[in-house]
Structures are given as C-alpha cells and as structure tokens.
mmCIF file of C-alpha atoms and ligand atoms in Angstrom:
data_model
loop_
_atom_site.group_PDB
_atom_site.id
_atom_site.type_symbol
_atom_site.label_atom_id
_atom_site.label_comp_id
_atom_site.label_asym_id
_atom_site.label_seq_id
_atom_site.Cartn_x
_atom_site.Cartn_y
_atom_site.Cartn_z
ATOM 1 C CA MET A 1 18.374 -6.296 -5.659
ATOM 2 C CA GLN A 2 17.938 -8.429 -2.527
ATOM 3 C CA THR A 3 19.748 -8.841 0.674
ATOM 4 C CA TRP A 4 18.888 -11.948 2.516
ATOM 5 C CA LYS A 5 19.411 -11.892 6.206
ATOM 6 C CA LEU A 6 18.862 -15.085 8.090
ATOM 7 C CA GLY A 7 17.386 -13.941 11.575
ATOM 8 C CA ALA A 8 19.454 -16.573 13.422
ATOM 9 C CA LEU A 9 21.512 -14.134 15.233
ATOM 10 C CA THR A 10 19.331 -11.056 15.690
ATOM 11 C CA GLY A 11 16.433 -13.689 16.456
ATOM 12 C CA ALA A 12 18.181 -15.192 19.301
ATOM 13 C CA LEU A 13 18.699 -11.677 20.909
ATOM 14 C CA MET A 14 15.497 -10.633 19.955
ATOM 15 C CA LEU A 15 13.983 -13.689 22.008
ATOM 16 C CA VAL A 16 15.051 -12.366 25.061
ATOM 17 C CA SER A 17 13.435 -9.096 24.568
ATOM 18 C CA SER A 18 10.033 -10.047 23.222
ATOM 19 C CA ALA A 19 7.189 -12.237 24.634
ATOM 20 C CA LEU A 20 4.535 -14.042 22.627
ATOM 21 C CA ALA A 21 1.559 -11.694 22.091
ATOM 22 C CA ASN A 22 -1.933 -11.967 20.925
ATOM 23 C CA ILE A 23 -3.989 -10.360 18.420
ATOM 24 C CA GLU A 24 -5.236 -7.601 20.935
ATOM 25 C CA GLU A 25 -1.174 -6.965 22.090
ATOM 26 C CA ASP A 26 -0.355 -6.828 18.335
ATOM 27 C CA LEU A 27 -3.246 -4.326 17.547
ATOM 28 C CA SER A 28 -2.497 -2.244 20.443
ATOM 29 C CA THR A 29 1.444 -2.074 20.112
ATOM 30 C CA VAL A 30 1.436 -1.540 16.515
ATOM 31 C CA LEU A 31 -1.110 1.073 16.026
ATOM 32 C CA LYS A 32 0.858 3.313 18.741
ATOM 33 C CA PHE A 33 3.830 3.282 16.213
ATOM 34 C CA GLY A 34 1.490 5.573 13.630
ATOM 35 C CA PRO A 35 0.815 4.936 9.742
ATOM 36 C CA ARG A 36 3.312 2.325 8.441
ATOM 37 C CA VAL A 37 4.261 3.857 5.202
ATOM 38 C CA ALA A 38 6.696 2.072 3.316
ATOM 39 C CA GLY A 39 10.393 3.729 4.069
ATOM 40 C CA SER A 40 8.948 5.165 7.208
ATOM 41 C CA GLU A 41 10.229 4.692 11.039
ATOM 42 C CA ALA A 42 6.679 3.246 12.316
ATOM 43 C CA ASN A 43 7.050 0.775 9.282
ATOM 44 C CA GLU A 44 10.343 -0.505 10.426
ATOM 45 C CA LYS A 45 9.277 -0.635 14.234
ATOM 46 C CA ALA A 46 6.109 -2.752 13.235
ATOM 47 C CA ARG A 47 8.118 -4.889 11.349
ATOM 48 C CA ALA A 48 10.864 -5.599 14.073
ATOM 49 C CA TYR A 49 7.648 -6.344 16.344
ATOM 50 C CA PHE A 50 6.523 -8.754 14.308
ATOM 51 C CA GLU A 51 9.766 -10.356 13.365
ATOM 52 C CA ALA A 52 10.017 -10.911 17.079
ATOM 53 C CA GLN A 53 6.694 -12.693 17.189
ATOM 54 C CA PHE A 54 7.931 -15.100 14.719
ATOM 55 C CA GLN A 55 11.174 -15.627 16.316
ATOM 56 C CA ALA A 56 9.635 -16.119 19.921
ATOM 57 C CA LEU A 57 7.378 -18.916 17.822
ATOM 58 C CA GLY A 58 10.640 -20.698 16.890
ATOM 59 C CA TYR A 59 10.458 -19.551 13.216
ATOM 60 C CA MET A 60 13.363 -18.548 11.202
ATOM 61 C CA THR A 61 13.202 -14.621 9.694
ATOM 62 C CA ARG A 62 14.607 -13.308 6.796
ATOM 63 C CA ARG A 63 14.457 -9.623 5.539
ATOM 64 C CA ASP A 64 13.909 -9.484 1.607
ATOM 65 C CA VAL A 65 14.789 -5.692 0.491
ATOM 66 C CA PHE A 66 13.733 -4.080 -2.758
ATOM 67 C CA THR A 67 13.588 -0.424 -3.868
ATOM 68 C CA TYR A 68 11.512 1.731 -5.845
ATOM 69 C CA PRO A 69 10.811 5.291 -6.733
ATOM 70 C CA ARG A 70 8.028 7.293 -5.005
ATOM 71 C CA PHE A 71 6.754 10.838 -5.162
ATOM 72 C CA ASP A 72 5.317 12.400 -2.319
ATOM 73 C CA ASP A 73 3.574 15.383 -1.508
ATOM 74 C CA LEU A 74 4.569 16.563 1.898
ATOM 75 C CA GLY A 75 1.915 18.985 2.285
ATOM 76 C CA SER A 76 1.168 21.806 -0.464
ATOM 77 C CA ASP A 77 -1.047 24.747 -0.821
ATOM 78 C CA VAL A 78 -1.799 28.130 -1.711
ATOM 79 C CA ARG A 79 -1.598 31.314 0.362
ATOM 80 C CA VAL A 80 -3.792 34.140 -0.470
ATOM 81 C CA GLY A 81 -3.074 36.783 2.074
ATOM 82 C CA THR A 82 -3.956 34.959 5.393
ATOM 83 C CA ARG A 83 -5.942 32.420 3.738
ATOM 84 C CA THR A 84 -4.431 28.998 3.146
ATOM 85 C CA LEU A 85 -6.046 27.110 0.276
ATOM 86 C CA ALA A 86 -5.667 23.246 0.114
ATOM 87 C CA GLY A 87 -3.940 21.990 -3.074
ATOM 88 C CA ARG A 88 -1.920 18.429 -4.306
ATOM 89 C CA ALA A 89 1.330 18.633 -5.851
ATOM 90 C CA LEU A 90 1.261 16.858 -9.338
ATOM 91 C CA GLU A 91 2.945 13.875 -9.082
ATOM 92 C CA GLY A 92 6.355 14.863 -10.846
ATOM 93 C CA SER A 93 6.312 18.478 -9.957
ATOM 94 C CA THR A 94 9.427 20.297 -8.592
ATOM 95 C CA GLY A 95 9.131 21.465 -5.258
ATOM 96 C CA GLY A 96 9.442 25.229 -4.462
ATOM 97 C CA THR A 97 7.640 28.410 -3.334
ATOM 98 C CA VAL A 98 6.497 30.733 -5.829
ATOM 99 C CA SER A 99 5.341 34.436 -4.575
ATOM 100 C CA ALA A 100 3.490 36.027 -7.746
ATOM 101 C CA ARG A 101 0.473 37.013 -9.220
ATOM 102 C CA VAL A 102 -2.424 34.942 -10.657
ATOM 103 C CA VAL A 103 -2.911 34.774 -14.365
ATOM 104 C CA ARG A 104 -6.089 32.948 -15.246
ATOM 105 C CA VAL A 105 -5.522 31.234 -18.306
ATOM 106 C CA PRO A 106 -8.582 31.148 -20.550
ATOM 107 C CA GLY A 107 -9.157 27.153 -21.107
ATOM 108 C CA VAL A 108 -7.095 24.105 -20.300
ATOM 109 C CA GLY A 109 -3.606 25.335 -20.913
ATOM 110 C CA THR A 110 -2.989 24.754 -24.883
ATOM 111 C CA PRO A 111 -0.175 27.012 -26.284
ATOM 112 C CA GLU A 112 -3.112 29.084 -27.670
ATOM 113 C CA ASN A 113 -4.703 29.378 -24.367
ATOM 114 C CA PHE A 114 -1.311 30.833 -23.232
ATOM 115 C CA ARG A 115 -0.955 33.205 -26.036
ATOM 116 C CA ALA A 116 -3.773 35.184 -24.972
ATOM 117 C CA VAL A 117 -2.275 36.210 -21.792
ATOM 118 C CA ASN A 118 1.157 36.895 -20.229
ATOM 119 C CA VAL A 119 1.985 34.400 -17.633
ATOM 120 C CA ARG A 120 5.701 35.430 -17.675
ATOM 121 C CA GLY A 121 7.291 34.987 -13.835
ATOM 122 C CA GLN A 122 3.363 34.495 -12.915
ATOM 123 C CA VAL A 123 1.576 31.768 -11.532
ATOM 124 C CA ALA A 124 -0.652 30.479 -13.975
ATOM 125 C CA VAL A 125 -4.098 29.070 -13.392
ATOM 126 C CA VAL A 126 -5.612 26.523 -16.057
ATOM 127 C CA GLN A 127 -8.784 24.197 -16.227
ATOM 128 C CA ARG A 128 -8.295 20.501 -15.936
ATOM 129 C CA GLY A 129 -9.305 18.256 -18.818
ATOM 130 C CA GLN A 130 -8.744 17.782 -22.663
ATOM 131 C CA ILE A 131 -4.762 17.640 -22.943
ATOM 132 C CA PRO A 132 -2.582 15.676 -20.272
ATOM 133 C CA PHE A 133 -1.135 17.381 -17.155
ATOM 134 C CA LEU A 134 2.290 17.098 -18.581
ATOM 135 C CA GLU A 135 1.428 19.221 -21.885
ATOM 136 C CA LYS A 136 -0.223 21.915 -19.921
ATOM 137 C CA ALA A 137 2.942 22.171 -17.472
ATOM 138 C CA ARG A 138 5.032 22.106 -20.738
ATOM 139 C CA ASN A 139 3.009 24.878 -22.291
ATOM 140 C CA ALA A 140 3.102 26.995 -19.059
ATOM 141 C CA LEU A 141 7.062 26.571 -18.892
ATOM 142 C CA ALA A 142 7.403 27.458 -22.627
ATOM 143 C CA ALA A 143 5.250 30.590 -21.901
ATOM 144 C CA GLY A 144 7.509 31.575 -18.957
ATOM 145 C CA ALA A 145 5.283 30.754 -16.101
ATOM 146 C CA ALA A 146 6.837 30.522 -12.379
ATOM 147 C CA GLY A 147 4.237 28.017 -11.218
ATOM 148 C CA LEU A 148 1.085 26.092 -12.499
ATOM 149 C CA ILE A 149 -2.510 25.785 -10.795
ATOM 150 C CA VAL A 150 -4.719 23.201 -12.322
ATOM 151 C CA VAL A 151 -8.522 23.600 -11.284
ATOM 152 C CA ASN A 152 -10.399 20.548 -11.022
ATOM 153 C CA ASN A 153 -13.514 19.999 -12.779
ATOM 154 C CA GLU A 154 -15.567 18.900 -9.459
ATOM 155 C CA ASP A 155 -15.247 20.094 -6.188
ATOM 156 C CA LYS A 156 -12.873 18.062 -4.777
ATOM 157 C CA GLU A 157 -9.159 17.543 -4.597
ATOM 158 C CA LEU A 158 -7.273 16.028 -7.621
ATOM 159 C CA GLN A 159 -4.273 13.753 -7.570
ATOM 160 C CA GLY A 160 -2.755 14.196 -10.847
ATOM 161 C CA ARG A 161 0.376 12.904 -12.601
ATOM 162 C CA LEU A 162 2.657 14.779 -14.878
ATOM 163 C CA GLY A 163 4.226 11.482 -15.559
ATOM 164 C CA GLU A 164 7.895 12.710 -15.936
ATOM 165 C CA ARG A 165 9.745 15.271 -13.673
ATOM 166 C CA THR A 166 8.816 18.757 -14.709
ATOM 167 C CA GLU A 167 11.040 22.007 -13.533
ATOM 168 C CA LEU A 168 7.797 23.783 -12.287
ATOM 169 C CA PRO A 169 5.916 23.849 -9.050
ATOM 170 C CA ALA A 170 2.331 22.516 -10.190
ATOM 171 C CA LEU A 171 -0.348 22.231 -7.820
ATOM 172 C CA ALA A 172 -4.062 20.805 -8.404
ATOM 173 C CA VAL A 173 -6.972 22.339 -6.630
ATOM 174 C CA SER A 174 -10.752 21.739 -6.130
ATOM 175 C CA SER A 175 -13.143 23.837 -8.754
ATOM 176 C CA SER A 176 -14.234 26.099 -5.664
ATOM 177 C CA THR A 177 -10.655 26.815 -4.397
ATOM 178 C CA GLY A 178 -9.797 27.458 -8.198
ATOM 179 C CA ALA A 179 -13.075 29.716 -8.492
ATOM 180 C CA GLY A 180 -11.547 31.793 -5.494
ATOM 181 C CA LEU A 181 -8.272 32.646 -7.361
ATOM 182 C CA ARG A 182 -8.942 36.165 -8.737
ATOM 183 C CA ASN A 183 -6.745 37.504 -11.685
ATOM 184 C CA ASP A 184 -3.886 39.695 -10.461
ATOM 185 C CA GLU A 185 -4.313 38.740 -6.962
ATOM 186 C CA ARG A 186 -0.780 38.022 -5.256
ATOM 187 C CA VAL A 187 -0.635 34.268 -4.435
ATOM 188 C CA THR A 188 2.237 32.282 -2.583
ATOM 189 C CA LEU A 189 2.190 28.692 -4.159
ATOM 190 C CA ASN A 190 3.980 26.528 -1.640
ATOM 191 C CA VAL A 191 4.776 22.844 -3.385
ATOM 192 C CA ARG A 192 6.489 20.822 -0.860
ATOM 193 C CA VAL A 193 7.493 17.483 -2.388
ATOM 194 C CA ARG A 194 10.065 14.462 -2.155
ATOM 195 C CA ASP A 195 11.030 12.667 -5.225
ATOM 196 C CA GLY A 196 13.230 9.769 -4.032
ATOM 197 C CA GLU A 197 13.787 5.810 -3.765
ATOM 198 C CA VAL A 198 11.835 3.794 -0.955
ATOM 199 C CA ARG A 199 13.364 1.001 0.399
ATOM 200 C CA GLY A 200 10.863 -1.765 1.058
ATOM 201 C CA VAL A 201 11.493 -4.784 3.238
ATOM 202 C CA ASN A 202 9.386 -8.061 3.060
ATOM 203 C CA VAL A 203 9.709 -10.425 5.931
ATOM 204 C CA VAL A 204 9.771 -13.765 5.428
ATOM 205 C CA ALA A 205 9.024 -16.198 8.308
ATOM 206 C CA PHE A 206 9.498 -20.169 8.082
ATOM 207 C CA LYS A 207 10.542 -23.228 10.239
ATOM 208 C CA SER A 208 14.340 -24.062 9.926
ATOM 209 C CA GLY A 209 14.922 -26.248 6.719
ATOM 210 C CA VAL A 210 11.633 -25.653 5.255
ATOM 211 C CA THR A 211 12.742 -24.478 1.465
ATOM 212 C CA ARG A 212 9.999 -25.611 -0.455
ATOM 213 C CA PRO A 213 6.435 -24.822 1.156
ATOM 214 C CA GLU A 214 3.315 -25.849 -0.277
ATOM 215 C CA ILE A 215 1.246 -22.996 1.181
ATOM 216 C CA LEU A 216 2.083 -19.224 1.877
ATOM 217 C CA PHE A 217 0.185 -16.766 3.998
ATOM 218 C CA GLY A 218 0.452 -13.199 3.370
ATOM 219 C CA GLY A 219 -0.684 -9.897 4.021
ATOM 220 C CA HIS A 220 0.571 -6.314 3.583
ATOM 221 C CA MET A 221 2.271 -4.262 6.695
ATOM 222 C CA ASP A 222 2.352 -0.749 5.073
ATOM 223 C CA SER A 223 -0.203 1.628 5.152
ATOM 224 C CA VAL A 224 -0.945 5.204 3.148
ATOM 225 C CA LEU A 225 0.125 8.281 4.284
ATOM 226 C CA ARG A 226 -1.879 9.814 7.222
ATOM 227 C CA SER A 227 -3.762 6.509 7.676
ATOM 228 C CA PRO A 228 -3.035 4.255 10.869
ATOM 229 C CA GLY A 229 -4.087 1.129 8.407
ATOM 230 C CA ALA A 230 -5.963 -0.399 11.441
ATOM 231 C CA ASN A 231 -8.116 -2.408 9.174
ATOM 232 C CA ASP A 232 -5.947 -1.842 5.937
ATOM 233 C CA ASN A 233 -3.746 -3.705 6.636
ATOM 234 C CA LEU A 234 -2.804 -4.329 10.501
ATOM 235 C CA SER A 235 -5.848 -6.567 10.666
ATOM 236 C CA GLY A 236 -4.499 -8.896 7.534
ATOM 237 C CA THR A 237 -0.807 -8.814 9.343
ATOM 238 C CA ALA A 238 -2.226 -10.002 12.401
ATOM 239 C CA ALA A 239 -4.314 -12.712 10.773
ATOM 240 C CA VAL A 240 -0.933 -13.999 9.325
ATOM 241 C CA VAL A 241 0.953 -13.771 12.499
ATOM 242 C CA GLU A 242 -1.899 -15.391 14.344
ATOM 243 C CA ILE A 243 -1.832 -18.488 11.839
ATOM 244 C CA ALA A 244 1.694 -18.737 12.557
ATOM 245 C CA ARG A 245 0.871 -18.755 16.173
ATOM 246 C CA ARG A 246 -1.739 -21.512 15.873
ATOM 247 C CA THR A 247 0.589 -23.611 13.623
ATOM 248 C CA ALA A 248 3.773 -23.081 15.197
ATOM 249 C CA THR A 249 4.081 -26.545 16.771
ATOM 250 C CA THR A 250 1.895 -28.489 14.018
ATOM 251 C CA PRO A 251 2.721 -30.115 10.807
ATOM 252 C CA MET A 252 1.319 -27.077 9.102
ATOM 253 C CA ALA A 253 4.377 -24.982 9.924
ATOM 254 C CA GLN A 254 6.688 -27.450 7.969
ATOM 255 C CA ARG A 255 4.560 -26.816 4.814
ATOM 256 C CA SER A 256 4.302 -23.110 5.465
ATOM 257 C CA TYR A 257 5.775 -19.771 4.562
ATOM 258 C CA PHE A 258 4.669 -16.573 6.164
ATOM 259 C CA VAL A 259 5.309 -13.117 4.464
ATOM 260 C CA LEU A 260 4.408 -9.482 5.499
ATOM 261 C CA PHE A 261 4.544 -7.516 2.430
ATOM 262 C CA ASP A 262 5.946 -4.096 2.361
ATOM 263 C CA GLY A 263 4.987 -1.535 -0.262
ATOM 264 C CA GLU A 264 1.745 -2.907 -1.172
ATOM 265 C CA GLU A 265 0.128 0.629 -0.927
ATOM 266 C CA ASP A 266 3.000 1.944 -3.712
ATOM 267 C CA GLY A 267 1.813 -0.456 -6.228
ATOM 268 C CA LEU A 268 2.157 -4.258 -4.852
ATOM 269 C CA ARG A 269 5.778 -3.593 -4.809
ATOM 270 C CA GLY A 270 6.612 -6.242 -2.166
ATOM 271 C CA SER A 271 4.653 -9.074 -3.493
ATOM 272 C CA ARG A 272 6.047 -8.434 -6.928
ATOM 273 C CA ALA A 273 9.453 -8.253 -5.703
ATOM 274 C CA PHE A 274 9.011 -11.820 -3.704
ATOM 275 C CA VAL A 275 7.461 -13.391 -7.011
ATOM 276 C CA LYS A 276 10.415 -12.132 -8.939
ATOM 277 C CA GLU A 277 13.003 -12.873 -6.661
ATOM 278 C CA ASN A 278 11.848 -16.452 -5.414
ATOM 279 C CA PRO A 279 10.772 -18.193 -8.510
ATOM 280 C CA LEU A 280 11.495 -21.583 -7.521
ATOM 281 C CA LEU A 281 9.714 -21.124 -4.157
ATOM 282 C CA VAL A 282 6.891 -19.691 -5.696
ATOM 283 C CA GLN A 283 6.366 -22.077 -8.495
ATOM 284 C CA GLY A 284 6.323 -24.929 -5.797
ATOM 285 C CA LEU A 285 3.203 -23.555 -3.963
ATOM 286 C CA LYS A 286 -0.007 -25.204 -4.026
ATOM 287 C CA ALA A 287 -1.738 -22.181 -2.730
ATOM 288 C CA MET A 288 -1.194 -18.391 -1.595
ATOM 289 C CA PHE A 289 -3.618 -17.144 0.959
ATOM 290 C CA ASN A 290 -3.754 -13.331 0.993
ATOM 291 C CA PHE A 291 -5.391 -11.336 4.083
ATOM 292 C CA ASP A 292 -6.336 -7.726 3.214
ATOM 293 C CA MET A 293 -8.972 -5.891 5.409
ATOM 294 C CA VAL A 294 -10.345 -8.706 7.755
ATOM 295 C CA GLY A 295 -10.894 -6.453 10.793
ATOM 296 C CA VAL A 296 -14.051 -4.718 9.936
ATOM 297 C CA ASN A 297 -17.114 -6.547 8.744
ATOM 298 C CA VAL A 298 -18.699 -4.572 5.895
ATOM 299 C CA THR A 299 -19.610 -7.999 4.169
ATOM 300 C CA PRO A 300 -19.044 -11.011 6.060
ATOM 301 C CA LEU A 301 -15.813 -12.914 5.421
ATOM 302 C CA ASN A 302 -15.564 -13.370 1.671
ATOM 303 C CA VAL A 303 -13.022 -15.228 -0.399
ATOM 304 C CA SER A 304 -12.269 -14.893 -4.029
ATOM 305 C CA GLY A 305 -9.600 -16.472 -6.212
ATOM 306 C CA GLU A 306 -8.945 -19.898 -8.075
ATOM 307 C CA SER A 307 -12.357 -21.320 -8.448
ATOM 308 C CA ARG A 308 -11.251 -24.787 -6.758
ATOM 309 C CA LEU A 309 -9.968 -23.234 -3.953
ATOM 310 C CA VAL A 310 -12.991 -20.929 -3.391
ATOM 311 C CA ASP A 311 -14.995 -23.891 -3.518
ATOM 312 C CA ILE A 312 -12.733 -25.810 -0.807
ATOM 313 C CA ALA A 313 -13.268 -22.671 1.518
ATOM 314 C CA ARG A 314 -16.993 -22.716 0.809
ATOM 315 C CA GLN A 315 -17.418 -26.236 1.866
ATOM 316 C CA ALA A 316 -14.565 -26.321 4.689
ATOM 317 C CA ALA A 317 -15.117 -22.939 6.203
ATOM 318 C CA GLN A 318 -18.647 -22.130 5.128
ATOM 319 C CA ILE A 319 -17.576 -18.602 3.882
ATOM 320 C CA ALA A 320 -18.825 -16.678 0.738
ATOM 321 C CA GLY A 321 -16.376 -16.697 -2.298
ATOM 322 C CA SER A 322 -16.128 -15.530 -5.780
ATOM 323 C CA SER A 323 -14.054 -16.188 -8.727
ATOM 324 C CA PRO A 324 -11.825 -14.657 -9.817
ATOM 325 C CA ASP A 325 -11.082 -11.939 -7.566
ATOM 326 C CA ARG A 326 -11.004 -7.947 -8.060
ATOM 327 C CA GLY A 327 -7.337 -7.723 -7.931
ATOM 328 C CA GLY A 328 -5.548 -4.849 -5.899
ATOM 329 C CA SER A 329 -4.026 -6.637 -3.391
ATOM 330 C CA ASP A 330 -0.649 -8.937 -3.075
ATOM 331 C CA GLN A 331 -2.507 -11.990 -4.325
ATOM 332 C CA ALA A 332 -2.338 -10.697 -7.637
ATOM 333 C CA PRO A 333 1.413 -11.406 -8.716
ATOM 334 C CA PHE A 334 1.309 -14.741 -7.448
ATOM 335 C CA ALA A 335 -2.213 -15.536 -9.445
ATOM 336 C CA GLN A 336 -0.192 -13.827 -12.369
ATOM 337 C CA ALA A 337 2.369 -16.147 -12.225
ATOM 338 C CA GLY A 338 0.136 -19.105 -12.245
ATOM 339 C CA ILE A 339 -0.245 -19.958 -8.600
ATOM 340 C CA PRO A 340 -3.857 -20.825 -6.950
ATOM 341 C CA THR A 341 -4.654 -18.005 -4.744
ATOM 342 C CA LEU A 342 -7.270 -17.252 -2.141
ATOM 343 C CA PHE A 343 -7.935 -13.323 -1.190
ATOM 344 C CA PHE A 344 -9.651 -12.840 2.267
ATOM 345 C CA HIS A 345 -11.454 -9.755 3.073
ATOM 346 C CA ARG A 346 -14.664 -8.267 4.428
ATOM 347 C CA GLY A 347 -14.947 -5.279 2.014
ATOM 348 C CA LEU A 348 -13.993 -1.625 1.949
ATOM 349 C CA ASP A 349 -14.985 0.251 4.927
ATOM 350 C CA THR A 350 -15.633 3.833 5.103
ATOM 351 C CA ASN A 351 -12.272 4.783 6.934
ATOM 352 C CA TYR A 352 -10.381 2.967 3.976
ATOM 353 C CA HIS A 353 -7.340 5.280 3.291
ATOM 354 C CA GLN A 354 -8.487 7.691 5.953
ATOM 355 C CA PRO A 355 -7.049 8.938 9.081
ATOM 356 C CA THR A 356 -10.001 7.278 10.846
ATOM 357 C CA ASP A 357 -8.994 3.706 10.240
ATOM 358 C CA THR A 358 -8.002 3.190 13.755
ATOM 359 C CA LEU A 359 -10.118 0.054 14.538
ATOM 360 C CA ALA A 360 -9.749 -3.648 13.805
ATOM 361 C CA ASP A 361 -11.747 -6.295 15.774
ATOM 362 C CA PRO A 362 -9.749 -8.966 17.250
ATOM 363 C CA ALA A 363 -12.828 -11.529 17.034
ATOM 364 C CA LEU A 364 -13.232 -11.020 13.371
ATOM 365 C CA ILE A 365 -9.529 -11.553 12.784
ATOM 366 C CA ARG A 366 -9.672 -14.631 14.791
ATOM 367 C CA ALA A 367 -12.802 -15.837 12.814
ATOM 368 C CA THR A 368 -10.604 -15.271 9.485
ATOM 369 C CA VAL A 369 -8.000 -17.337 11.063
ATOM 370 C CA ASP A 370 -10.179 -20.352 11.992
ATOM 371 C CA ALA A 371 -11.730 -20.155 8.452
ATOM 372 C CA ALA A 372 -8.299 -20.046 6.722
ATOM 373 C CA LEU A 373 -7.000 -22.865 8.498
ATOM 374 C CA LYS A 374 -10.063 -25.077 8.011
ATOM 375 C CA THR A 375 -9.348 -23.951 4.426
ATOM 376 C CA ALA A 376 -5.841 -24.623 4.263
ATOM 377 C CA ASP A 377 -6.078 -28.364 5.539
ATOM 378 C CA ALA A 378 -8.673 -29.037 3.254
ATOM 379 C CA ALA A 379 -6.664 -27.437 0.302
ATOM 380 C CA LEU A 380 -3.703 -29.097 0.964
ATOM 381 C CA LEU A 381 -5.412 -32.587 1.124
ATOM 382 C CA ALA A 382 -7.229 -32.052 -1.861
ATOM 383 C CA VAL A 383 -4.484 -30.575 -4.171
ATOM 384 C CA PRO A 384 -2.313 -33.619 -5.333
ATOM 385 C CA ALA A 385 1.301 -33.692 -4.489
ATOM 386 C CA GLY A 386 3.900 -32.148 -6.737
ATOM 387 C CA ARG A 387 1.211 -30.130 -8.655
HETATM 388 N N1 BES B 401 -6.512 -3.060 1.006
HETATM 389 C C1 BES B 401 -6.919 -2.624 -0.382
HETATM 390 C C2 BES B 401 -7.342 -3.727 -1.382
HETATM 391 C C3 BES B 401 -8.663 -3.981 -0.805
HETATM 392 C C4 BES B 401 -10.041 -3.858 -1.860
HETATM 393 C C5 BES B 401 -9.078 -4.986 0.097
HETATM 394 C C6 BES B 401 -11.094 -4.243 -1.751
HETATM 395 C C7 BES B 401 -10.034 -5.514 0.621
HETATM 396 C C8 BES B 401 -11.457 -4.988 -0.403
HETATM 397 C C9 BES B 401 -5.561 -2.330 -0.946
HETATM 398 O O1 BES B 401 -4.488 -1.917 0.182
HETATM 399 C C10 BES B 401 -5.499 -1.073 -2.023
HETATM 400 O O2 BES B 401 -5.945 0.010 -1.497
HETATM 401 N N2 BES B 401 -5.243 -1.644 -3.161
HETATM 402 C C11 BES B 401 -5.221 -0.557 -4.363
HETATM 403 C C12 BES B 401 -4.568 -0.932 -5.261
HETATM 404 C C13 BES B 401 -2.839 -1.088 -5.131
HETATM 405 C C14 BES B 401 -2.157 -1.680 -6.343
HETATM 406 C C15 BES B 401 -2.419 0.230 -4.746
HETATM 407 C C16 BES B 401 -6.980 -0.442 -4.564
HETATM 408 O O3 BES B 401 -7.772 -1.529 -4.339
HETATM 409 O O4 BES B 401 -7.041 0.304 -5.330
HETATM 410 ZN ZN1 ZN B 402 -4.567 -3.073 1.665
#
C-alpha cells in the first residue's frame, strides 16, 4: 500500500521556485492554507511547501502514501420551522434529508420502547444510554422510522458511533435541543455525511545515501476539521523542519530522518503506516523524537518517553520530563515497536482542536529545537553503536 516517489526530479524543479524560509515564514505561509485535514487541498499545499523547504536544504524527499476509511459529518442539523438546531451525525449513519413528524419514543430505544408508539415514516427521538447506538438505530429501522435523533444526557453535543454503516439518517443532539423537540411537530432532519477512503501522505526527508538513520525527528502535519492547527501541530511540524535546517550541513544530517506524518488526528494513521512499512529502518533507530504542540506554553517544555532518554534530556537540555508518556501522538507506534522515544510537548492549550488554534510562538518552537538538538547530540553519544 505504499508508493515511493524519490523526489530528485520534482525536487530539482522545486528548488528553483522556493527559497529557504524560517519559522516565522513557515507559520505565516502554511496558516494561510487553512485547516490541514488529511485528504484536503490545504493539507497537500502544506506538504508541497515543506517538501520544497527540505529540498532547498539539500535533502531528498519521498512520499509514503497510505489509505484508510474515514467518516465525516459535513454539517448536519434539524430544522423546526425557521429554527436550525445543531446536531452531529452518528458515525456510520447514512446521509439524507427527512421531513416528517417527531415521535418521542419513551426511553432509550429498546424494541419495547418502540412498541409503545408508532414511528412508521417519522423521526424517532430517543434518549442516550443503556444500549449501544447501533441497537437504537436497528430498533428504529425495524419499527419503520425514517430518521433517528438521539438526545444526549448532558447539555452538550454528542459525537456518537454506530460502529457499522446503517441505512438510517441518525443524528445526536444536546439535552436542551432534545427537550425542545415536541411530539407531532414537523421537522426536517438534515444529515450530510461522507463515508470514504482517505489518502494519507507522509513526507520523508533524508540526505542522499542515508538508509539506516540513527534518529528520526517527526511531527504530524494534519489538523482536525475546522481547526487551523497552529499549535496542533504546525508548531511541531515547524520544529522538525527547523531541526532539518539547523543540521543540514552537519554530521547529524547523515544520522537523521525527518518525517511529517499525515492522518495523526484520524488515529495515528501516518506513524502506524510508517512503522509497518519501514521495519528495517525503524528497528535500526536509536531514538525517535516526536514534536506535538510545542508553540504555546501551557506547561514549560516537557518530554516524556523512555526513561533513559528522558534522563538525557533533563541533563543535556534542562527540561522537565516524565516516563512513560501519555500516548496520543506519533511516538506511540514507535514505542510499541520497541524504539526509544521522546515526546516533546508544552501541554494542551484551551484552543486545542478549536477554530481558535491560530497562534504558535516562533520563540517557543526555536527553544524546543535547541533543547531537542542538545538532547539528540547527547543521546547519540550515550547509546552504544549497533544497539
Ligand atoms: N496533539 C494531540 C496530542 C497531545 C496531547 C499533544 C497532549 C500534546 C499534549 C494529538 O493531535 C491528539 O489530539 N491526539 C488524540 C489521540 C489521537 C490518536 C487521535 C488525543 O490525544 O486524544
Ligand atoms: Zn497533535
């Protein structure tokens, strides 16, 4: 499932059109593209920009392509008269528009609950809880419902999963939205979804001839839907590219690989694919450093991971550390493969995964790079050759 494109030709062409930039320019250029959701145009533009940066530094670049299924809610709601009520498609729901009456089903949507009312051709409204979403949907279908609304137990939106593709438009709403849906009222359920294959692309950069690197510097370049992902994770991407700039003409470049992972937000897709598809390279690594959310100081720079590497980072770069790490980013598949990892981060900020994630501080990214380079130097000295 992998196509390797050695970037020599495209690289030479791109060299002409791209000048070497710095962190500030990386941030301003790439933020203009918009949210970098895997598979989106902005994601591809950002990748092309960073490839050109690597190539201008004299690195080769390669694209590792992988695919995976993804379900997207493209914006779903319930219309009541002139009012539009927010809702979220249950993952696995079919798309569609249903105009019908509301039938409030007593309870959570068991077969017994459905026997108490007649939902045939109507929009059934059930409470969250007790049985899986999939059972609620199957029971609604069996009772002849044309659509389903699941009401949350809390007054916030609910991101539910059916777990299987189900031939019923199904939406989840907050408790207050649910309480406002009156029996017999005419509503229009709008479920707009896309259920398809995503093409993810990792960028791999290295100096010509380097096939067995000792250290891999990585960070994810994708972001979540509707978030510009300045801190999560343009900051980490910029750190990786800046490390490539700083080491380009040093011996460290001969010992390093740089990887910009795609599909992290969809479940570490890019890093998992990389570990799976490059077993020899991965097994030869002495260390994998991952950078995720290093542009906003919620906590001072922190590393977590393999205890020996954490100690080295503490000593060499005076940074706080803990082991093991909390997972949740691209170091995890490497750690699972037995590779010593370090996860560089500055904590979850309040704009995490929000449209307001628009700022990353170049000075904090630079300080992260300083710390990572000191740690890398010390780590490669400390780890015996041929580990
Ligand atoms: N950037 C976060 C991970 C993170 C957490 C970085 C804490 C720094 C501090 C990452 O993009 C994310 O959202 N991960 C998910 C899990 C992933 C498998 C989708 C998470 O942590 O919930
Ligand atoms: Zn992230």
